[in-house]
Amino acid sequence: MEINATYNSLVAVGDSFTEGMSDLRPDGSYRGWADVLASRLAARAPGFRYANLAVRGKLIGQIVDEQVALAAGMKADVVTLVGGLNDTLRPKVDMGRVKGLLTEAVERLTPSCGQLVLMRSPGRNGPVLDRFRPRMEELFAHIDELAGRHGALVVDLYGAPVLADPRLWDVDRLHLTTDGHRRVAEAVWQTLGLAPEQDWQAPLPDATRAGWVTRRAADARFAKEHLGPWIGRRLTGRSSGDGRPPKRPELLPYEVCSEA
């Protein structure tokens, strides 16, 4: 990639990871790595435009049906596509179908944008990652293959040990903290050929392990506030994104702000 390249537009496609959960602004809305990246790119390019079509809970089929055609029509300099991970976390999943839909998305987006960016998503250390790791790695291998075939860039977040550190994950254990989102923004920034501004893979300082009682209290809170509702939605076929529109559905000018 060209170092210090200029990009004039960005469209982000995906699910909650790209929507920005759990990077909260003071007003209660979500920021996230894509907003941070857009703000930094806007500082380099007057008139920079940005759309974020991502909606929490979306499966790859919904992303293809609801977001891909819209993103392709925007003809942006950069399109980021992150999807399929929600599918791998379902009790049952047809990985052949997931990979086929991801292939369709890439084939539709590649000719419509200047540069397509894919990701190997991060995974928090723990039993969830251990259980679903084979599916995730099958998905990531397919992403690498698609990137090689279509000239897409791949941001390898899965291969960064620091992003597996539980301290970079919110209490729901599914979404990154503010610091985690900023590290992702820097990773995409560098992948786009822009001069590094920080070491996004720098490990966190050593920390004292919390006591047994504290850990069990955190587990109980997680089960009550997050795991239970998540299981309930899976059993009833509901999604946290049902009826929710994308936060930036149009490719419009994006003002530079203090999100970087």
One Martini backbone bead per residue (centre of mass of N, CA, C, O) as a GRO file, in nm:
protein
  260
    1MET     BB    1   0.100   0.034   0.015
    2GLU     BB    2   0.054   0.362   0.030
    3ILE     BB    3   0.212   0.603   0.184
    4ASN     BB    4   0.003   0.848   0.273
    5ALA     BB    5  -0.264   0.815   0.174
    6THR     BB    6  -0.572   0.919   0.016
    7TYR     BB    7  -0.903   0.934   0.156
    8ASN     BB    8  -1.258   1.028   0.077
    9SER     BB    9  -1.397   0.741   0.160
   10LEU     BB   10  -1.629   0.552   0.385
   11VAL     BB   11  -1.750   0.208   0.430
   12ALA     BB   12  -1.937   0.029   0.678
   13VAL     BB   13  -1.967  -0.330   0.727
   14GLY     BB   14  -2.200  -0.510   0.959
   15ASP     BB   15  -2.193  -0.528   1.302
   16SER     BB   16  -2.132  -0.453   1.627
   17PHE     BB   17  -1.830  -0.408   1.584
   18THR     BB   18  -1.887  -0.165   1.372
   19GLU     BB   19  -2.090   0.004   1.535
   20GLY     BB   20  -1.935   0.010   1.854
   21MET     BB   21  -1.953  -0.197   2.052
   22SER     BB   22  -1.881  -0.052   2.387
   23ASP     BB   23  -1.836   0.260   2.277
   24LEU     BB   24  -1.918   0.515   2.470
   25ARG     BB   25  -2.080   0.796   2.483
   26PRO     BB   26  -2.216   1.042   2.676
   27ASP     BB   27  -2.508   1.002   2.513
   28GLY     BB   28  -2.510   0.663   2.456
   29SER     BB   29  -2.365   0.624   2.211
   30TYR     BB   30  -2.182   0.478   1.951
   31ARG     BB   31  -1.871   0.452   1.820
   32GLY     BB   32  -1.587   0.323   1.734
   33TRP     BB   33  -1.351   0.238   1.502
   34ALA     BB   34  -1.486   0.365   1.248
   35ASP     BB   35  -1.517   0.652   1.361
   36VAL     BB   36  -1.223   0.698   1.425
   37LEU     BB   37  -1.118   0.657   1.141
   38ALA     BB   38  -1.287   0.877   1.004
   39SER     BB   39  -1.170   1.115   1.163
   40ARG     BB   40  -0.875   1.075   1.066
   41LEU     BB   41  -0.933   1.093   0.761
   42ALA     BB   42  -1.072   1.377   0.767
   43ALA     BB   43  -0.807   1.533   0.853
   44ARG     BB   44  -0.681   1.471   0.544
   45ALA     BB   45  -0.983   1.520   0.395
   46PRO     BB   46  -1.161   1.733   0.252
   47GLY     BB   47  -1.490   1.609   0.235
   48PHE     BB   48  -1.523   1.369   0.385
   49ARG     BB   49  -1.686   1.046   0.369
   50TYR     BB   50  -1.947   0.866   0.570
   51ALA     BB   51  -2.054   0.520   0.631
   52ASN     BB   52  -2.272   0.320   0.860
   53LEU     BB   53  -2.437  -0.007   0.823
   54ALA     BB   54  -2.414  -0.129   1.089
   55VAL     BB   55  -2.570  -0.404   1.284
   56ARG     BB   56  -2.660  -0.557   1.539
   57GLY     BB   57  -2.679  -0.918   1.505
   58LYS     BB   58  -2.582  -0.977   1.226
   59LEU     BB   59  -2.585  -1.179   0.969
   60ILE     BB   60  -2.454  -1.253   0.668
   61GLY     BB   61  -2.726  -1.257   0.516
   62GLN     BB   62  -2.815  -0.972   0.612
   63ILE     BB   63  -2.576  -0.817   0.503
   64VAL     BB   64  -2.626  -0.886   0.210
   65ASP     BB   65  -2.929  -0.787   0.191
   66GLU     BB   66  -2.890  -0.483   0.350
   67GLN     BB   67  -2.574  -0.366   0.265
   68VAL     BB   68  -2.415  -0.429   0.000
   69ALA     BB   69  -2.565  -0.272  -0.222
   70LEU     BB   70  -2.543   0.001  -0.086
   71ALA     BB   71  -2.234   0.011  -0.073
   72ALA     BB   72  -2.175  -0.026  -0.376
   73GLY     BB   73  -2.332   0.243  -0.463
   74MET     BB   74  -2.113   0.449  -0.324
   75LYS     BB   75  -1.817   0.436  -0.431
   76ALA     BB   76  -1.580   0.395  -0.241
   77ASP     BB   77  -1.257   0.393  -0.145
   78VAL     BB   78  -1.360   0.247   0.129
   79VAL     BB   79  -1.432  -0.093   0.241
   80THR     BB   80  -1.571  -0.253   0.519
   81LEU     BB   81  -1.574  -0.614   0.608
   82VAL     BB   82  -1.766  -0.760   0.885
   83GLY     BB   83  -1.849  -1.111   0.890
   84GLY     BB   84  -1.983  -1.429   1.048
   85LEU     BB   85  -1.941  -1.456   1.358
   86ASN     BB   86  -2.233  -1.492   1.453
   87ASP     BB   87  -2.266  -1.765   1.314
   88THR     BB   88  -2.040  -1.925   1.476
   89LEU     BB   89  -2.215  -1.880   1.762
   90ARG     BB   90  -2.403  -2.083   1.685
   91PRO     BB   91  -2.505  -2.394   1.752
   92LYS     BB   92  -2.585  -2.388   1.441
   93VAL     BB   93  -2.387  -2.426   1.130
   94ASP     BB   94  -2.332  -2.340   0.786
   95MET     BB   95  -2.025  -2.290   0.659
   96GLY     BB   96  -2.076  -2.299   0.358
   97ARG     BB   97  -2.283  -2.069   0.355
   98VAL     BB   98  -2.112  -1.850   0.485
   99LYS     BB   99  -1.885  -1.853   0.268
  100GLY     BB  100  -2.069  -1.793   0.028
  101LEU     BB  101  -2.172  -1.514   0.127
  102LEU     BB  102  -1.897  -1.382   0.153
  103THR     BB  103  -1.823  -1.411  -0.140
  104GLU     BB  104  -2.052  -1.241  -0.251
  105ALA     BB  105  -1.974  -0.979  -0.111
  106VAL     BB  106  -1.692  -0.949  -0.236
  107GLU     BB  107  -1.781  -0.960  -0.538
  108ARG     BB  108  -1.965  -0.694  -0.509
  109LEU     BB  109  -1.751  -0.487  -0.380
  110THR     BB  110  -1.479  -0.475  -0.532
  111PRO     BB  111  -1.574  -0.315  -0.807
  112SER     BB  112  -1.699  -0.053  -0.622
  113CYS     BB  113  -1.409  -0.003  -0.500
  114GLY     BB  114  -1.091   0.083  -0.418
  115GLN     BB  115  -1.096  -0.068  -0.114
  116LEU     BB  116  -1.092  -0.372   0.045
  117VAL     BB  117  -1.170  -0.464   0.392
  118LEU     BB  118  -1.069  -0.720   0.601
  119MET     BB  119  -1.123  -0.957   0.886
  120ARG     BB  120  -0.969  -1.091   1.174
  121SER     BB  121  -1.117  -1.140   1.445
  122PRO     BB  122  -1.135  -1.107   1.765
  123GLY     BB  123  -1.054  -1.301   2.075
  124ARG     BB  124  -1.149  -1.391   2.381
  125ASN     BB  125  -1.033  -1.528   2.638
  126GLY     BB  126  -1.192  -1.848   2.671
  127PRO     BB  127  -1.455  -2.071   2.637
  128VAL     BB  128  -1.576  -1.952   2.379
  129LEU     BB  129  -1.327  -1.963   2.201
  130ASP     BB  130  -1.266  -2.264   2.240
  131ARG     BB  131  -1.534  -2.371   2.115
  132PHE     BB  132  -1.524  -2.176   1.829
  133ARG     BB  133  -1.245  -2.183   1.687
  134PRO     BB  134  -1.277  -2.366   1.434
  135ARG     BB  135  -1.480  -2.181   1.291
  136MET     BB  136  -1.319  -1.923   1.288
  137GLU     BB  137  -1.071  -2.039   1.130
  138GLU     BB  138  -1.233  -2.111   0.880
  139LEU     BB  139  -1.320  -1.823   0.817
  140PHE     BB  140  -1.033  -1.694   0.802
  141ALA     BB  141  -0.926  -1.867   0.571
  142HIS     BB  142  -1.133  -1.758   0.369
  143ILE     BB  143  -1.052  -1.464   0.385
  144ASP     BB  144  -0.767  -1.502   0.277
  145GLU     BB  145  -0.853  -1.617   0.004
  146LEU     BB  146  -1.023  -1.377  -0.093
  147ALA     BB  147  -0.803  -1.164  -0.080
  148GLY     BB  148  -0.611  -1.298  -0.286
  149ARG     BB  149  -0.827  -1.300  -0.524
  150HIS     BB  150  -0.931  -0.965  -0.480
  151GLY     BB  151  -0.732  -0.754  -0.331
  152ALA     BB  152  -0.762  -0.757  -0.034
  153LEU     BB  153  -0.749  -0.656   0.286
  154VAL     BB  154  -0.600  -0.774   0.603
  155VAL     BB  155  -0.692  -0.765   0.943
  156ASP     BB  156  -0.506  -0.911   1.214
  157LEU     BB  157  -0.661  -0.960   1.519
  158TYR     BB  158  -0.632  -1.260   1.603
  159GLY     BB  159  -0.297  -1.236   1.602
  160ALA     BB  160  -0.340  -1.048   1.865
  161PRO     BB  161  -0.285  -1.094   2.192
  162VAL     BB  162  -0.406  -0.831   2.323
  163LEU     BB  163  -0.711  -0.890   2.207
  164ALA     BB  164  -0.739  -1.136   2.433
  165ASP     BB  165  -0.761  -0.948   2.660
  166PRO     BB  166  -1.007  -0.902   2.894
  167ARG     BB  167  -0.950  -0.584   2.938
  168LEU     BB  168  -1.062  -0.528   2.622
  169TRP     BB  169  -1.343  -0.614   2.750
  170ASP     BB  170  -1.645  -0.610   2.820
  171VAL     BB  171  -1.887  -0.734   3.038
  172ASP     BB  172  -2.016  -0.908   2.790
  173ARG     BB  173  -1.766  -1.053   2.624
  174LEU     BB  174  -1.819  -0.932   2.302
  175HIS     BB  175  -1.693  -0.637   2.345
  176LEU     BB  176  -1.508  -0.372   2.313
  177THR     BB  177  -1.340  -0.133   2.427
  178THR     BB  178  -1.218   0.169   2.376
  179ASP     BB  179  -0.926   0.072   2.346
  180GLY     BB  180  -0.986  -0.151   2.145
  181HIS     BB  181  -1.101   0.030   1.917
  182ARG     BB  182  -0.841   0.200   1.880
  183ARG     BB  183  -0.664  -0.034   1.790
  184VAL     BB  184  -0.824  -0.102   1.538
  185ALA     BB  185  -0.799   0.167   1.396
  186GLU     BB  186  -0.490   0.149   1.373
  187ALA     BB  187  -0.478  -0.113   1.211
  188VAL     BB  188  -0.626  -0.002   0.963
  189TRP     BB  189  -0.452   0.240   0.908
  190GLN     BB  190  -0.193   0.073   0.846
  191THR     BB  191  -0.317  -0.109   0.621
  192LEU     BB  192  -0.366   0.161   0.437
  193GLY     BB  193  -0.065   0.309   0.455
  194LEU     BB  194  -0.035   0.456   0.726
  195ALA     BB  195   0.122   0.618   0.957
  196PRO     BB  196   0.214   0.544   1.252
  197GLU     BB  197   0.088   0.636   1.599
  198GLN     BB  198   0.088   0.339   1.719
  199ASP     BB  199   0.094   0.044   1.925
  200TRP     BB  200  -0.163  -0.182   1.896
  201GLN     BB  201   0.014  -0.443   2.025
  202ALA     BB  202   0.054  -0.348   2.297
  203PRO     BB  203   0.082  -0.447   2.598
  204LEU     BB  204  -0.039  -0.472   2.893
  205PRO     BB  205  -0.009  -0.431   3.198
  206ASP     BB  206   0.045  -0.572   3.467
  207ALA     BB  207  -0.181  -0.775   3.670
  208THR     BB  208  -0.375  -0.847   3.930
  209ARG     BB  209  -0.545  -1.103   4.024
  210ALA     BB  210  -0.844  -1.165   4.097
  211GLY     BB  211  -1.041  -1.279   4.316
  212TRP     BB  212  -1.269  -1.519   4.358
  213VAL     BB  213  -1.511  -1.342   4.438
  214THR     BB  214  -1.488  -1.136   4.209
  215ARG     BB  215  -1.514  -1.340   3.974
  216ARG     BB  216  -1.795  -1.454   4.055
  217ALA     BB  217  -1.946  -1.186   4.041
  218ALA     BB  218  -1.890  -1.136   3.742
  219ASP     BB  219  -2.025  -1.395   3.640
  220ALA     BB  220  -2.310  -1.331   3.751
  221ARG     BB  221  -2.353  -1.069   3.596
  222PHE     BB  222  -2.317  -1.182   3.315
  223ALA     BB  223  -2.547  -1.393   3.323
  224LYS     BB  224  -2.782  -1.190   3.383
  225GLU     BB  225  -2.718  -0.940   3.166
  226HIS     BB  226  -2.616  -1.133   2.902
  227LEU     BB  227  -2.643  -1.442   2.867
  228GLY     BB  228  -2.945  -1.479   2.904
  229PRO     BB  229  -3.050  -1.287   2.679
  230TRP     BB  230  -2.891  -1.423   2.451
  231ILE     BB  231  -3.029  -1.700   2.472
  232GLY     BB  232  -3.319  -1.600   2.435
  233ARG     BB  233  -3.279  -1.499   2.143
  234ARG     BB  234  -3.198  -1.771   2.022
  235LEU     BB  235  -3.464  -1.932   2.101
  236THR     BB  236  -3.661  -1.697   1.949
  237GLY     BB  237  -3.515  -1.553   1.691
  238ARG     BB  238  -3.377  -1.305   1.798
  239SER     BB  239  -3.247  -0.961   1.780
  240SER     BB  240  -3.078  -0.671   1.873
  241GLY     BB  241  -3.136  -0.550   1.559
  242ASP     BB  242  -3.429  -0.536   1.548
  243GLY     BB  243  -3.537  -0.248   1.379
  244ARG     BB  244  -3.249  -0.131   1.334
  245PRO     BB  245  -3.081   0.124   1.221
  246PRO     BB  246  -2.838   0.273   1.086
  247LYS     BB  247  -2.634   0.543   1.186
  248ARG     BB  248  -2.504   0.574   0.866
  249PRO     BB  249  -2.680   0.544   0.566
  250GLU     BB  250  -2.504   0.781   0.449
  251LEU     BB  251  -2.281   0.946   0.227
  252LEU     BB  252  -2.129   1.181   0.431
  253PRO     BB  253  -2.003   1.428   0.574
  254TYR     BB  254  -1.718   1.434   0.808
  255GLU     BB  255  -1.636   1.556   1.098
  256VAL     BB  256  -1.397   1.663   1.284
  257CYS     BB  257  -1.299   1.498   1.586
  258SER     BB  258  -1.239   1.365   1.928
  259GLU     BB  259  -1.189   1.028   1.851
  260ALA     BB  260  -0.865   0.973   1.838
   0.00000   0.00000   0.00000
